[in-house]
Amino acid sequence: NIGGVGGGSISDDGTRIAARIQDTDGIVKAGLYENGVWTVIPPVPGSTPCIQDLTATAGFPMDISGDGSTVVGLNYGDSCFRGGIRAFKWTAAGGSVVLPKFSSFNNLSRANGVNYDGSVIVGHDETTSGQWRGAFWKNGVVKLITRLGQNVSQAIDVSRDGQYIVGQSALASSNQGWRYSVSANAVEVV
């Protein structure tokens, strides 16, 4: 029996919900609820679930676009190997695909949010030293978000039009919120 087991994000019109679900094979996967029915979002092709605490997880969604067309989150590509933990997006037309990493393929990335039409996705990309750095993917191209030459820890959400991104950072050794303007390429501490 497929059903929602955790998390959740909802489209602007309330008709689609993305959440973690347990598939009939017992593996936790991303799922989409629409018209009273849960549907499994297939993991990225070739993925191997991560098994922790006796639970197999193929991945999970973090957000759904306002128009309900795009689901984003985390996909376990090579069991629990950090380099296989990748940001992914799903659309009905393109299926589940990993989003490109900025540099090190041995470290993880995760998508945390998506704008209204799915054209801008935000999250983080990990450095070789394990530091998270805020990132966004616009039309499939990854870009890092920095302030004064320093990485910001992670992008959490994006405005409906994709022009502003918010997140948190360990700038100056204290957690701080920030807002990034895509057009100005500038971070403001908030």
mmCIF file of C-alpha atoms in Angstrom:
data_model
loop_
_atom_site.group_PDB
_atom_site.id
_atom_site.type_symbol
_atom_site.label_atom_id
_atom_site.label_comp_id
_atom_site.label_asym_id
_atom_site.label_seq_id
_atom_site.Cartn_x
_atom_site.Cartn_y
_atom_site.Cartn_z
ATOM 1 C CA ASN A 1 0.000 0.000 0.000
ATOM 2 C CA ILE A 2 1.547 3.269 -1.136
ATOM 3 C CA GLY A 3 1.074 6.253 1.143
ATOM 4 C CA GLY A 4 2.743 9.452 2.310
ATOM 5 C CA VAL A 5 5.306 8.897 5.066
ATOM 6 C CA GLY A 6 6.988 12.234 5.589
ATOM 7 C CA GLY A 7 7.724 15.755 4.551
ATOM 8 C CA GLY A 8 5.600 17.474 2.017
ATOM 9 C CA SER A 9 5.258 20.425 -0.285
ATOM 10 C CA ILE A 10 2.177 21.585 -2.143
ATOM 11 C CA SER A 11 1.522 23.291 -5.491
ATOM 12 C CA ASP A 12 0.033 26.797 -5.475
ATOM 13 C CA ASP A 13 -3.442 25.573 -6.442
ATOM 14 C CA GLY A 14 -3.340 22.786 -3.825
ATOM 15 C CA THR A 15 -3.916 19.950 -6.299
ATOM 16 C CA ARG A 16 -0.467 18.298 -6.115
ATOM 17 C CA ILE A 17 1.568 17.260 -3.085
ATOM 18 C CA ALA A 18 5.155 15.976 -3.200
ATOM 19 C CA ALA A 19 6.233 13.879 -0.193
ATOM 20 C CA ARG A 20 8.213 10.822 0.865
ATOM 21 C CA ILE A 21 6.271 7.626 0.306
ATOM 22 C CA GLN A 22 6.946 3.966 0.877
ATOM 23 C CA ASP A 23 6.597 2.023 -2.349
ATOM 24 C CA THR A 24 5.158 -1.499 -2.494
ATOM 25 C CA ASP A 25 8.768 -2.832 -2.584
ATOM 26 C CA GLY A 26 9.358 -1.253 0.862
ATOM 27 C CA ILE A 27 11.744 1.428 -0.449
ATOM 28 C CA VAL A 28 11.113 5.058 0.512
ATOM 29 C CA LYS A 29 10.906 7.202 -2.625
ATOM 30 C CA ALA A 30 9.644 10.561 -3.789
ATOM 31 C CA GLY A 31 5.939 10.534 -4.462
ATOM 32 C CA LEU A 32 3.252 12.730 -5.966
ATOM 33 C CA TYR A 33 -0.318 12.916 -4.651
ATOM 34 C CA GLU A 34 -2.973 14.054 -7.101
ATOM 35 C CA ASN A 35 -6.690 13.333 -7.487
ATOM 36 C CA GLY A 36 -6.708 11.150 -4.357
ATOM 37 C CA VAL A 37 -3.901 8.873 -5.545
ATOM 38 C CA TRP A 38 -0.200 8.548 -4.627
ATOM 39 C CA THR A 39 2.155 7.924 -7.556
ATOM 40 C CA VAL A 40 5.799 6.931 -7.133
ATOM 41 C CA ILE A 41 8.268 9.309 -8.770
ATOM 42 C CA PRO A 42 10.850 6.916 -10.217
ATOM 43 C CA PRO A 43 14.399 7.471 -8.914
ATOM 44 C CA VAL A 44 17.103 8.581 -11.340
ATOM 45 C CA PRO A 45 17.844 5.599 -13.639
ATOM 46 C CA GLY A 46 20.665 3.398 -12.329
ATOM 47 C CA SER A 47 20.276 4.549 -8.706
ATOM 48 C CA THR A 48 20.943 2.242 -5.753
ATOM 49 C CA PRO A 49 18.998 2.967 -2.523
ATOM 50 C CA CYS A 50 20.802 3.890 0.694
ATOM 51 C CA ILE A 51 20.062 1.594 3.634
ATOM 52 C CA GLN A 52 20.280 3.204 7.077
ATOM 53 C CA ASP A 53 18.588 2.016 10.269
ATOM 54 C CA LEU A 54 17.011 -0.868 8.308
ATOM 55 C CA THR A 55 15.221 1.538 5.959
ATOM 56 C CA ALA A 56 16.010 1.629 2.250
ATOM 57 C CA THR A 57 15.654 5.085 0.730
ATOM 58 C CA ALA A 58 15.992 5.911 -2.960
ATOM 59 C CA GLY A 59 15.580 9.641 -2.363
ATOM 60 C CA PHE A 60 13.116 12.230 -1.216
ATOM 61 C CA PRO A 61 11.478 15.412 -2.439
ATOM 62 C CA MET A 62 12.119 18.776 -0.815
ATOM 63 C CA ASP A 63 9.777 20.975 -2.887
ATOM 64 C CA ILE A 64 7.290 21.146 -5.752
ATOM 65 C CA SER A 65 6.985 24.087 -8.129
ATOM 66 C CA GLY A 66 4.012 26.416 -7.796
ATOM 67 C CA ASP A 67 2.532 25.142 -11.052
ATOM 68 C CA GLY A 68 3.006 21.524 -9.901
ATOM 69 C CA SER A 69 5.160 20.578 -12.897
ATOM 70 C CA THR A 70 8.538 20.084 -11.174
ATOM 71 C CA VAL A 71 9.584 18.161 -8.055
ATOM 72 C CA VAL A 72 13.096 18.629 -6.627
ATOM 73 C CA GLY A 73 15.068 16.989 -3.842
ATOM 74 C CA LEU A 74 17.771 14.418 -3.125
ATOM 75 C CA ASN A 75 18.488 11.128 -4.929
ATOM 76 C CA TYR A 76 20.756 8.335 -3.680
ATOM 77 C CA GLY A 77 22.666 7.378 -6.821
ATOM 78 C CA ASP A 78 25.212 4.916 -5.433
ATOM 79 C CA SER A 79 23.859 3.576 -2.146
ATOM 80 C CA CYS A 80 25.064 5.792 0.722
ATOM 81 C CA PHE A 81 28.279 7.006 -1.015
ATOM 82 C CA ARG A 82 28.411 10.803 -0.565
ATOM 83 C CA GLY A 83 29.364 11.401 -4.181
ATOM 84 C CA GLY A 84 26.234 9.556 -5.287
ATOM 85 C CA ILE A 85 23.915 11.735 -3.180
ATOM 86 C CA ARG A 86 22.751 14.237 -5.751
ATOM 87 C CA ALA A 87 20.245 17.000 -6.269
ATOM 88 C CA PHE A 88 17.527 15.868 -8.675
ATOM 89 C CA LYS A 89 14.513 17.213 -10.473
ATOM 90 C CA TRP A 90 11.512 15.406 -11.883
ATOM 91 C CA THR A 91 9.087 16.495 -14.581
ATOM 92 C CA ALA A 92 6.467 14.392 -16.339
ATOM 93 C CA ALA A 93 8.180 15.069 -19.668
ATOM 94 C CA GLY A 94 11.789 14.447 -18.606
ATOM 95 C CA GLY A 95 11.464 12.018 -15.700
ATOM 96 C CA SER A 96 13.988 12.073 -12.822
ATOM 97 C CA VAL A 97 17.421 13.518 -13.640
ATOM 98 C CA VAL A 98 20.398 14.547 -11.515
ATOM 99 C CA LEU A 99 21.372 18.190 -11.515
ATOM 100 C CA PRO A 100 24.994 18.990 -12.386
ATOM 101 C CA LYS A 101 27.560 19.494 -9.622
ATOM 102 C CA PHE A 102 29.785 22.562 -9.605
ATOM 103 C CA SER A 103 33.047 20.718 -9.082
ATOM 104 C CA SER A 104 33.734 17.652 -6.919
ATOM 105 C CA PHE A 105 31.835 14.555 -7.967
ATOM 106 C CA ASN A 106 32.846 12.837 -4.702
ATOM 107 C CA ASN A 107 30.612 15.069 -2.597
ATOM 108 C CA LEU A 108 26.873 15.538 -2.264
ATOM 109 C CA SER A 109 24.397 18.082 -3.549
ATOM 110 C CA ARG A 110 20.721 18.638 -2.709
ATOM 111 C CA ALA A 111 17.898 20.693 -4.171
ATOM 112 C CA ASN A 112 15.826 22.432 -1.482
ATOM 113 C CA GLY A 113 13.433 24.654 -3.425
ATOM 114 C CA VAL A 114 12.055 25.504 -6.850
ATOM 115 C CA ASN A 115 10.306 28.554 -8.289
ATOM 116 C CA TYR A 116 6.809 28.662 -9.783
ATOM 117 C CA ASP A 117 7.571 27.271 -13.253
ATOM 118 C CA GLY A 118 10.548 25.034 -12.375
ATOM 119 C CA SER A 119 13.142 27.156 -14.192
ATOM 120 C CA VAL A 120 15.166 28.027 -11.052
ATOM 121 C CA ILE A 121 16.124 25.396 -8.459
ATOM 122 C CA VAL A 122 18.036 26.192 -5.254
ATOM 123 C CA GLY A 123 20.018 24.117 -2.769
ATOM 124 C CA HIS A 124 23.610 23.328 -1.942
ATOM 125 C CA ASP A 125 26.707 21.742 -3.418
ATOM 126 C CA GLU A 126 29.432 20.304 -1.177
ATOM 127 C CA THR A 127 33.162 21.108 -1.480
ATOM 128 C CA THR A 128 35.912 18.478 -1.247
ATOM 129 C CA SER A 129 36.411 19.537 2.401
ATOM 130 C CA GLY A 130 32.725 18.861 3.153
ATOM 131 C CA GLN A 131 31.641 22.510 3.378
ATOM 132 C CA TRP A 132 28.173 23.237 2.004
ATOM 133 C CA ARG A 133 27.908 26.120 -0.415
ATOM 134 C CA GLY A 134 24.732 27.739 -1.648
ATOM 135 C CA ALA A 135 23.928 26.957 -5.250
ATOM 136 C CA PHE A 136 21.205 27.449 -7.805
ATOM 137 C CA TRP A 137 20.430 25.801 -11.102
ATOM 138 C CA LYS A 138 18.937 28.000 -13.809
ATOM 139 C CA ASN A 139 17.949 26.225 -16.999
ATOM 140 C CA GLY A 140 20.126 23.277 -15.908
ATOM 141 C CA VAL A 141 23.326 25.252 -15.246
ATOM 142 C CA VAL A 142 24.697 25.325 -11.670
ATOM 143 C CA LYS A 143 26.013 28.562 -10.154
ATOM 144 C CA LEU A 144 27.433 29.153 -6.673
ATOM 145 C CA ILE A 145 26.241 31.946 -4.394
ATOM 146 C CA THR A 146 28.998 33.853 -2.595
ATOM 147 C CA ARG A 147 29.300 36.989 -0.470
ATOM 148 C CA LEU A 148 32.608 38.847 -0.258
ATOM 149 C CA GLY A 149 34.354 35.834 -1.770
ATOM 150 C CA GLN A 150 32.955 33.443 0.868
ATOM 151 C CA ASN A 151 30.532 30.591 0.222
ATOM 152 C CA VAL A 152 27.087 30.859 1.749
ATOM 153 C CA SER A 153 26.058 27.550 3.328
ATOM 154 C CA GLN A 154 22.840 26.721 1.547
ATOM 155 C CA ALA A 155 19.986 28.164 -0.455
ATOM 156 C CA ILE A 156 16.623 27.224 1.024
ATOM 157 C CA ASP A 157 13.919 28.860 -1.082
ATOM 158 C CA VAL A 158 13.350 30.983 -4.182
ATOM 159 C CA SER A 159 10.789 33.613 -5.138
ATOM 160 C CA ARG A 160 7.956 32.769 -7.516
ATOM 161 C CA ASP A 161 9.688 34.547 -10.432
ATOM 162 C CA GLY A 162 13.125 33.055 -9.638
ATOM 163 C CA GLN A 163 14.755 36.450 -9.119
ATOM 164 C CA TYR A 164 15.430 36.204 -5.359
ATOM 165 C CA ILE A 165 16.895 33.359 -3.327
ATOM 166 C CA VAL A 166 17.060 33.080 0.464
ATOM 167 C CA GLY A 167 19.197 30.908 2.667
ATOM 168 C CA GLN A 168 21.403 30.563 5.685
ATOM 169 C CA SER A 169 25.105 30.913 6.105
ATOM 170 C CA ALA A 170 27.890 30.651 8.622
ATOM 171 C CA LEU A 171 29.357 33.983 7.508
ATOM 172 C CA ALA A 172 31.602 35.521 10.151
ATOM 173 C CA SER A 173 31.192 32.355 12.250
ATOM 174 C CA SER A 174 27.555 32.992 13.151
ATOM 175 C CA ASN A 175 24.467 31.687 11.406
ATOM 176 C CA GLN A 176 22.926 34.435 9.349
ATOM 177 C CA GLY A 177 20.086 34.655 6.900
ATOM 178 C CA TRP A 178 20.651 36.159 3.483
ATOM 179 C CA ARG A 179 18.814 37.191 0.315
ATOM 180 C CA TYR A 180 20.443 36.886 -3.091
ATOM 181 C CA SER A 181 19.409 38.872 -6.161
ATOM 182 C CA VAL A 182 19.966 36.794 -9.296
ATOM 183 C CA SER A 183 19.966 39.829 -11.611
ATOM 184 C CA ALA A 184 22.353 41.890 -9.415
ATOM 185 C CA ASN A 185 24.470 38.854 -8.440
ATOM 186 C CA ALA A 186 24.546 40.243 -4.890
ATOM 187 C CA VAL A 187 23.934 38.834 -1.387
ATOM 188 C CA GLU A 188 22.345 40.932 1.354
ATOM 189 C CA VAL A 189 22.576 39.716 4.962
ATOM 190 C CA VAL A 190 19.111 39.873 6.533
#
